[in-house]
PDB file of C-alpha atoms in Angstrom:
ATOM      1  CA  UNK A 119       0.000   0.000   0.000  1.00  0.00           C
ATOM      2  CA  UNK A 120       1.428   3.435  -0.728  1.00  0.00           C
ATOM      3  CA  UNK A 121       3.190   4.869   2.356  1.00  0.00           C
ATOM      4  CA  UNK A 122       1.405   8.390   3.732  1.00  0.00           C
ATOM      5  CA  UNK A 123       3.648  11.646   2.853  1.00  0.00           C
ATOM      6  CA  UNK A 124       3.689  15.054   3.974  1.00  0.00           C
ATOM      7  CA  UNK A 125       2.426  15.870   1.049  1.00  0.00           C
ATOM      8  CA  UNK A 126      -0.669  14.275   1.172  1.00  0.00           C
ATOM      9  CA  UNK A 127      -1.144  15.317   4.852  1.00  0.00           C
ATOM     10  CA  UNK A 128      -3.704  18.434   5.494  1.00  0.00           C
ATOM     11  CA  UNK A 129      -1.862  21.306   7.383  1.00  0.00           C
ATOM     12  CA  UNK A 130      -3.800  21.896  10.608  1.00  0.00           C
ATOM     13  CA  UNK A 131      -6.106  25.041   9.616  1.00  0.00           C
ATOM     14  CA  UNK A 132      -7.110  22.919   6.411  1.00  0.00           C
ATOM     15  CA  UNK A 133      -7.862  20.133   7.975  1.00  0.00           C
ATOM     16  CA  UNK A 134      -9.941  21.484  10.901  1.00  0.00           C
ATOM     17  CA  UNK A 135     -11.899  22.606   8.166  1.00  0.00           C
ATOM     18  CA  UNK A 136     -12.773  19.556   7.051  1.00  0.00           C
ATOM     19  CA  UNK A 137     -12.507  17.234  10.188  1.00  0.00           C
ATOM     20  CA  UNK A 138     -16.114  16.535  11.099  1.00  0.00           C
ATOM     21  CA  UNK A 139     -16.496  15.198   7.006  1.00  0.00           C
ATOM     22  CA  UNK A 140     -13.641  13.453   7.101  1.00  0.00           C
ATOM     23  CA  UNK A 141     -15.071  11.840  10.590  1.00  0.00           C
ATOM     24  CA  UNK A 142     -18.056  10.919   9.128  1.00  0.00           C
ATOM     25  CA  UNK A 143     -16.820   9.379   6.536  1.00  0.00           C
ATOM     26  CA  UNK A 144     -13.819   7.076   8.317  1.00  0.00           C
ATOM     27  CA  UNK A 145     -16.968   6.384  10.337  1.00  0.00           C
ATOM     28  CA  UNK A 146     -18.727   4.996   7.523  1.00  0.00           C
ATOM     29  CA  UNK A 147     -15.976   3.335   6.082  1.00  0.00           C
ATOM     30  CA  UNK A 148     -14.868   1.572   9.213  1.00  0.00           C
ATOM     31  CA  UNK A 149     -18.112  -0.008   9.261  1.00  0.00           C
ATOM     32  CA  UNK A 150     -16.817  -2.911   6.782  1.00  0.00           C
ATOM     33  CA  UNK A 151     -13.191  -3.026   8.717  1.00  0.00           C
ATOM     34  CA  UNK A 152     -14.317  -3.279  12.102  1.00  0.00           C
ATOM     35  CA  UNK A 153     -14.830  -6.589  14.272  1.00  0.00           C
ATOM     36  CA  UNK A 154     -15.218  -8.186  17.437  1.00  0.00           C
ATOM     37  CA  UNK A 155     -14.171 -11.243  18.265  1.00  0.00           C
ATOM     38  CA  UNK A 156     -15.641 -12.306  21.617  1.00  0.00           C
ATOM     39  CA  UNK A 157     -16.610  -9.959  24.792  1.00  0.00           C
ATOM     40  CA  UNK A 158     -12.928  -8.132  24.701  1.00  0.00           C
ATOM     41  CA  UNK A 159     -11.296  -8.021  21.484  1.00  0.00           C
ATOM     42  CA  UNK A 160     -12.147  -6.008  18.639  1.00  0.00           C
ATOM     43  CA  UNK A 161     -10.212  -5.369  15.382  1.00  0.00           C
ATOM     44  CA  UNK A 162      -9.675  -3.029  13.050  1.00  0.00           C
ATOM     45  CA  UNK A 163      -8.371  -3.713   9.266  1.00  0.00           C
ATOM     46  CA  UNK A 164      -5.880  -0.530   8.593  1.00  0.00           C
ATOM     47  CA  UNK A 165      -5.494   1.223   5.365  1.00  0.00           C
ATOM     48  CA  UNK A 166      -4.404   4.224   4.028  1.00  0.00           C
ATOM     49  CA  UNK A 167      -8.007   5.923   4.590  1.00  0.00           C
ATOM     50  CA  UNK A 168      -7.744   4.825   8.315  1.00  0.00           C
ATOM     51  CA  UNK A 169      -3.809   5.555   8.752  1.00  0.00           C
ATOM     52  CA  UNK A 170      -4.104   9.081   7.283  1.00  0.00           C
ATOM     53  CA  UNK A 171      -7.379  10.105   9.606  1.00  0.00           C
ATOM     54  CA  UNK A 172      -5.026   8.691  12.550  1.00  0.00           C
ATOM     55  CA  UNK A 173      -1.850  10.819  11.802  1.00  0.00           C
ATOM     56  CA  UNK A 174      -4.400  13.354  11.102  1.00  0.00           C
ATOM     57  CA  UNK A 175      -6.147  13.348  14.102  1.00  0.00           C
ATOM     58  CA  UNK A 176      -2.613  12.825  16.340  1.00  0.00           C
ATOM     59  CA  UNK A 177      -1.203  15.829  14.964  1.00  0.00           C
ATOM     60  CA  UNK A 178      -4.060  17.483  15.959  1.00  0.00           C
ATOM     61  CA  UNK A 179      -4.294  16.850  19.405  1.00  0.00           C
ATOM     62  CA  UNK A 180      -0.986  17.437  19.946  1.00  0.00           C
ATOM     63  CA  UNK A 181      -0.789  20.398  17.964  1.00  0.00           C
ATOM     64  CA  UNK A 182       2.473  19.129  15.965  1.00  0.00           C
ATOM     65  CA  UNK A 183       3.368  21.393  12.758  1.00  0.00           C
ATOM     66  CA  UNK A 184       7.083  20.642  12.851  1.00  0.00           C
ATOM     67  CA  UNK A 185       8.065  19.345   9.760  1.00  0.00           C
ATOM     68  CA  UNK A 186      10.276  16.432  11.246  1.00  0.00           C
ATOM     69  CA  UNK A 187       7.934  15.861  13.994  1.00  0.00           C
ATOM     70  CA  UNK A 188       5.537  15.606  11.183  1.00  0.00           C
ATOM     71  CA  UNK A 189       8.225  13.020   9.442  1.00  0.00           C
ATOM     72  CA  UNK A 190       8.769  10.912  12.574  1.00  0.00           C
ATOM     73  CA  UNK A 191       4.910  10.498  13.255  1.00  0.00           C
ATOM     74  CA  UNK A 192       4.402   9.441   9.419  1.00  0.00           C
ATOM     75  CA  UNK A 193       7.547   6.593   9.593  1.00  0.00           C
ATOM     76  CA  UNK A 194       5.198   4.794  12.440  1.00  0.00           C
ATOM     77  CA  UNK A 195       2.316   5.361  11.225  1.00  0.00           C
ATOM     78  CA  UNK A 196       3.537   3.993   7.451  1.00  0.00           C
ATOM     79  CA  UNK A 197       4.670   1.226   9.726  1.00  0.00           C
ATOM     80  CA  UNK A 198       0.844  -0.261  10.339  1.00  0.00           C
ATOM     81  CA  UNK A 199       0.202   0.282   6.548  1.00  0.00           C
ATOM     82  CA  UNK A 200      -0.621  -3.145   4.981  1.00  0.00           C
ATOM     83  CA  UNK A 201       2.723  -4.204   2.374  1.00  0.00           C
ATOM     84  CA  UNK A 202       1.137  -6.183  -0.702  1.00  0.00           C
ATOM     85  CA  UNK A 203      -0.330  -9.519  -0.023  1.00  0.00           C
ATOM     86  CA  UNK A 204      -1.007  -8.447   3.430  1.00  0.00           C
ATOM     87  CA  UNK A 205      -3.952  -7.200   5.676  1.00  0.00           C
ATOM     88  CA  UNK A 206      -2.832  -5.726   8.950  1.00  0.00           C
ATOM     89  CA  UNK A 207      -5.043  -4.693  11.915  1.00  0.00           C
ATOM     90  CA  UNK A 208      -5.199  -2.680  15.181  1.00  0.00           C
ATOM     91  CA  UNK A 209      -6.142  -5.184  17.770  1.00  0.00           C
ATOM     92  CA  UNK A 210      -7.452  -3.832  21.612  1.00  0.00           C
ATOM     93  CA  UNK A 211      -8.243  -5.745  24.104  1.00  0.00           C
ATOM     94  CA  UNK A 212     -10.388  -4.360  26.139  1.00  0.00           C
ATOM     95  CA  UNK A 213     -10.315  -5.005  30.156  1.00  0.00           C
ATOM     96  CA  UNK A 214     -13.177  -4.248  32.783  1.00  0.00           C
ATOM     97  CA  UNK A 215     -12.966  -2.066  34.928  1.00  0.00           C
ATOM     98  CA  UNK A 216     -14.422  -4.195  37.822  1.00  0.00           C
ATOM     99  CA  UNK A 217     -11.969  -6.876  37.061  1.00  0.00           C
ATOM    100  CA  UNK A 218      -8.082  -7.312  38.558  1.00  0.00           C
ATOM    101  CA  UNK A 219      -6.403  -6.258  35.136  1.00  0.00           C
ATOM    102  CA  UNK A 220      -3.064  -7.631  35.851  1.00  0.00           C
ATOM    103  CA  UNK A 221      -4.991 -11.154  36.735  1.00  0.00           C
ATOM    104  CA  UNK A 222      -6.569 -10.205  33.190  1.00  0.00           C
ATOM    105  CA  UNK A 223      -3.533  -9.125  31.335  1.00  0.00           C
ATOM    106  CA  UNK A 224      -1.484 -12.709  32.424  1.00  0.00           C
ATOM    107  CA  UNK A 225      -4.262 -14.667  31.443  1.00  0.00           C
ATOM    108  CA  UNK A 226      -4.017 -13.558  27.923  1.00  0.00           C
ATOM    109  CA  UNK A 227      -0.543 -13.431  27.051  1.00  0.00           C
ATOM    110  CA  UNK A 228       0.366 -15.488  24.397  1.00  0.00           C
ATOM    111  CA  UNK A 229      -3.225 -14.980  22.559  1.00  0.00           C
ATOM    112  CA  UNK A 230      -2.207 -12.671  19.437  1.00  0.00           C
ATOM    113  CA  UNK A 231      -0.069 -16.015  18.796  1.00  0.00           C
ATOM    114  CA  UNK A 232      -3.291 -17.866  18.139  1.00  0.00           C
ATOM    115  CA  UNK A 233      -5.273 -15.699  16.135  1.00  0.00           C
ATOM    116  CA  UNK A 234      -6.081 -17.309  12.738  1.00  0.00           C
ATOM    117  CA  UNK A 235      -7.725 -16.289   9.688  1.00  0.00           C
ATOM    118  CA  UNK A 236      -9.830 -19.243   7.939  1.00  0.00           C
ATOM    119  CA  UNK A 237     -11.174 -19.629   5.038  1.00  0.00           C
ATOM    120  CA  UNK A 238     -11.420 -22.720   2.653  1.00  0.00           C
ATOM    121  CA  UNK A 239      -8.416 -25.413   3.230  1.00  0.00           C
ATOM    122  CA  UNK A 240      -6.065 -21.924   4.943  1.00  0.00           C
ATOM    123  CA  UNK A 241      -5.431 -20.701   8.422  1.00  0.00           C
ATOM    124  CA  UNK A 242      -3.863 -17.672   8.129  1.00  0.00           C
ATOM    125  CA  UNK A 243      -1.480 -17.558  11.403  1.00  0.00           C
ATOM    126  CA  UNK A 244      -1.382 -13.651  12.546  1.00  0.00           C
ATOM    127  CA  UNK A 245       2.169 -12.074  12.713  1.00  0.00           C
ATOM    128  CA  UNK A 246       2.105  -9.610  15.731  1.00  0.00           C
ATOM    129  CA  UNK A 247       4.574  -7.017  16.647  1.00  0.00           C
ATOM    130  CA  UNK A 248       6.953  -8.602  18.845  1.00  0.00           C
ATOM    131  CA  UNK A 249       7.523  -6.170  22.543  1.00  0.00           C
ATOM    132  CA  UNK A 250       4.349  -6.029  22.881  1.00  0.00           C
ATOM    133  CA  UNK A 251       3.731  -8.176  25.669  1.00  0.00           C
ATOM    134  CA  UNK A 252       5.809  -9.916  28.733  1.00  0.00           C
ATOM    135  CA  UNK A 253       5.498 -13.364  30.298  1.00  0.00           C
ATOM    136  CA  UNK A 254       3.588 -11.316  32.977  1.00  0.00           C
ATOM    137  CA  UNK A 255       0.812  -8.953  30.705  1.00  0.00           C
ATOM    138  CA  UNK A 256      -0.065  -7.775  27.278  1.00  0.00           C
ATOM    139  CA  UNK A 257      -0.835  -4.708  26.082  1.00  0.00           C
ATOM    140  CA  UNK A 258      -3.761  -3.814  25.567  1.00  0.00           C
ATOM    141  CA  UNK A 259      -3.101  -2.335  21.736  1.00  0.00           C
ATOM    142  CA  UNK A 260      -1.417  -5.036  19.323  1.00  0.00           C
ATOM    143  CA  UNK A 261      -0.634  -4.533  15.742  1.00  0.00           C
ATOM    144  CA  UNK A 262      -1.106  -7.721  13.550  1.00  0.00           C
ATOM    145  CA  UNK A 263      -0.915  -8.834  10.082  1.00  0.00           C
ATOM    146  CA  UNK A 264      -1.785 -12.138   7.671  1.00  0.00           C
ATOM    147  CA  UNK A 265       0.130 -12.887   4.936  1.00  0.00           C
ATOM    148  CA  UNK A 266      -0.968 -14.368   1.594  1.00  0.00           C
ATOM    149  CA  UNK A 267       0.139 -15.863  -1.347  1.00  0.00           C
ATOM    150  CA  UNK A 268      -1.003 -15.481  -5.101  1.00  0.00           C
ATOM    151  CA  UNK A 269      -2.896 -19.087  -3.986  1.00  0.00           C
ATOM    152  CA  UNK A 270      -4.577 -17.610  -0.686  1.00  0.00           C
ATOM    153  CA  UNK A 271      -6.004 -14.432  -2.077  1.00  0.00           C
ATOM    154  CA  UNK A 272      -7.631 -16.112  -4.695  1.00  0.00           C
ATOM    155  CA  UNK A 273      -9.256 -18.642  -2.016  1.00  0.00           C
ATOM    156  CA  UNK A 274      -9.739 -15.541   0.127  1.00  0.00           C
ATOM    157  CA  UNK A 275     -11.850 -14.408  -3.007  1.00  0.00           C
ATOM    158  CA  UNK A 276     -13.613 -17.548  -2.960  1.00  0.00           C
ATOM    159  CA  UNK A 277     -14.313 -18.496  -0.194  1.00  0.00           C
ATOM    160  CA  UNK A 278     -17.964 -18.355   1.252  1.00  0.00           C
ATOM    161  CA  UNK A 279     -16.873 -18.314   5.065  1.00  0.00           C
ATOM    162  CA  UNK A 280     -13.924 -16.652   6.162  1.00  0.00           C
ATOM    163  CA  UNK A 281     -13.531 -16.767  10.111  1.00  0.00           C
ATOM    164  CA  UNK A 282     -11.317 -14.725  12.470  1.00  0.00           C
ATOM    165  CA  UNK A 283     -10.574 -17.000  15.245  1.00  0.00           C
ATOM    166  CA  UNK A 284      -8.707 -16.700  18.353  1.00  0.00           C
ATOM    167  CA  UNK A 285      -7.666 -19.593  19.712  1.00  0.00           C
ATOM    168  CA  UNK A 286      -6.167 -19.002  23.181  1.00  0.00           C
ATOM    169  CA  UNK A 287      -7.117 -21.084  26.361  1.00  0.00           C
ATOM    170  CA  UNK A 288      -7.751 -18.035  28.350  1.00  0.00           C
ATOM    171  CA  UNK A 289      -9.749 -16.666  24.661  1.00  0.00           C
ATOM    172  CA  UNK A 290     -11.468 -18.712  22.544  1.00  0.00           C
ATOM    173  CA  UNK A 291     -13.564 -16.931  20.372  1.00  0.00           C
ATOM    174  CA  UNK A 292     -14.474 -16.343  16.445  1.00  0.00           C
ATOM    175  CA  UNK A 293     -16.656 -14.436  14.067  1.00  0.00           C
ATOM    176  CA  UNK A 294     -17.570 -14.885  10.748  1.00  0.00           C
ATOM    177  CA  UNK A 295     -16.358 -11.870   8.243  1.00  0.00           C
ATOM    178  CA  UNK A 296     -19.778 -10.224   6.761  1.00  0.00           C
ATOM    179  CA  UNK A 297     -19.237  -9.898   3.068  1.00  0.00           C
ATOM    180  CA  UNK A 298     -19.129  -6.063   2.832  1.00  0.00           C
ATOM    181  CA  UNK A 299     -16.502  -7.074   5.285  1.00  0.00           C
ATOM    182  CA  UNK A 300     -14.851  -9.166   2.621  1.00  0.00           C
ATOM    183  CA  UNK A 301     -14.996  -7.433  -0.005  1.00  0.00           C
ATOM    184  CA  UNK A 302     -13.337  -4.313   1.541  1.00  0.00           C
ATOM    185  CA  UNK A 303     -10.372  -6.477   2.824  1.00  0.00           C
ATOM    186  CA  UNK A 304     -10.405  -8.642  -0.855  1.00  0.00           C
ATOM    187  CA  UNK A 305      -9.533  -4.874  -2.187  1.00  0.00           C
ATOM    188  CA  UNK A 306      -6.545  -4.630   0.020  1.00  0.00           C
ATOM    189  CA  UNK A 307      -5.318  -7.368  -1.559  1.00  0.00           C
ATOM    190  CA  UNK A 308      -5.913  -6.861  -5.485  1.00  0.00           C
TER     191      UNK A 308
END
């Protein structure tokens, strides 16, 4: 996927300007990239429309208008941009507030190792971003992504089920992709 540049990013004035639109509209289109899987996990399928509203919206609330500040924000957020043959997603896990988070945040390390996309005879294995978690907790924010070959993409395409499955001991949980769902993730790929 082509990287973000300065160039295409909105200097603050211009952008406040057209922030609420562009909210509404990474609204609507994270309606077919957004999913839970069970009670505390939900994902979100990252492309350039949803990378360049979040270095937007970061260099907004922290009112950055240096040019290499600008620079240094774009080489991580590039970083979550899907390469070709990939999806990548934002994963959070989200913890109660009535329950002991540290009993919480052991009892899930290790998951993001287990989190599978299926669909016909694949099982996608997620790559996560290693530092991300300890033998002790995991962070609540994980960055993911699936890899495919010329062979899966097609099946991808063809596939009439295509599950995202976590399968953890402490988290076992799937959901089935929604074909708007599908087809916005198919056009990552192509």
């Amino acid at each position: 996927m082509k990287p973000i540049t300065t160039e295409t990013i909105l200097p603050l004035g211009a952008y406040l300007q057209v922030r609420e639109q562009m909210r509404r509209d990474i609204i609507e289109h994270k309606k077919n990239r957004r999913i839970e899987v069970g009670p505390q996990v939900t994902f979100v399928f990252e492309d350039r429309k949803t990378t360049l509203f979040q270095v937007q919206e970061i260099l907004r609330c922290e009112e950055i208008t240096d040019p290499e500040a600008i620079a240094s924000e774009l080489a991580i957020y590039n970083g979550i941009l899907p390469d070709d043959g990939q999806l990548s997603a934002t994963v959070m896990i989200a913890f109660s507030s009535t329950a002991d988070i540290r009993a919480e945040r052991k009892k899930l390390v290790g998951m993001m190792e287990n989190v599978r996309l299926r669909f016909g005879d694949h099982a996608l294995p997620a790559r996560f971003e290693e530092g991300r978690e300890t033998e002790e907790r995991i962070s609540a924010v994980q960055y993911i992504s699936f890899e495919f070959d010329a062979a899966a993409i097609e099946a991808f395409g063809a596939a009439d089920e295509v599950v995202l499955a976590i399968e953890h001991p402490g988290y076992e949980h799937q959901t089935v992709l929604w074909q708007g769902m599908k087809d916005s993730l198919l056009g990552d790929l192509s």
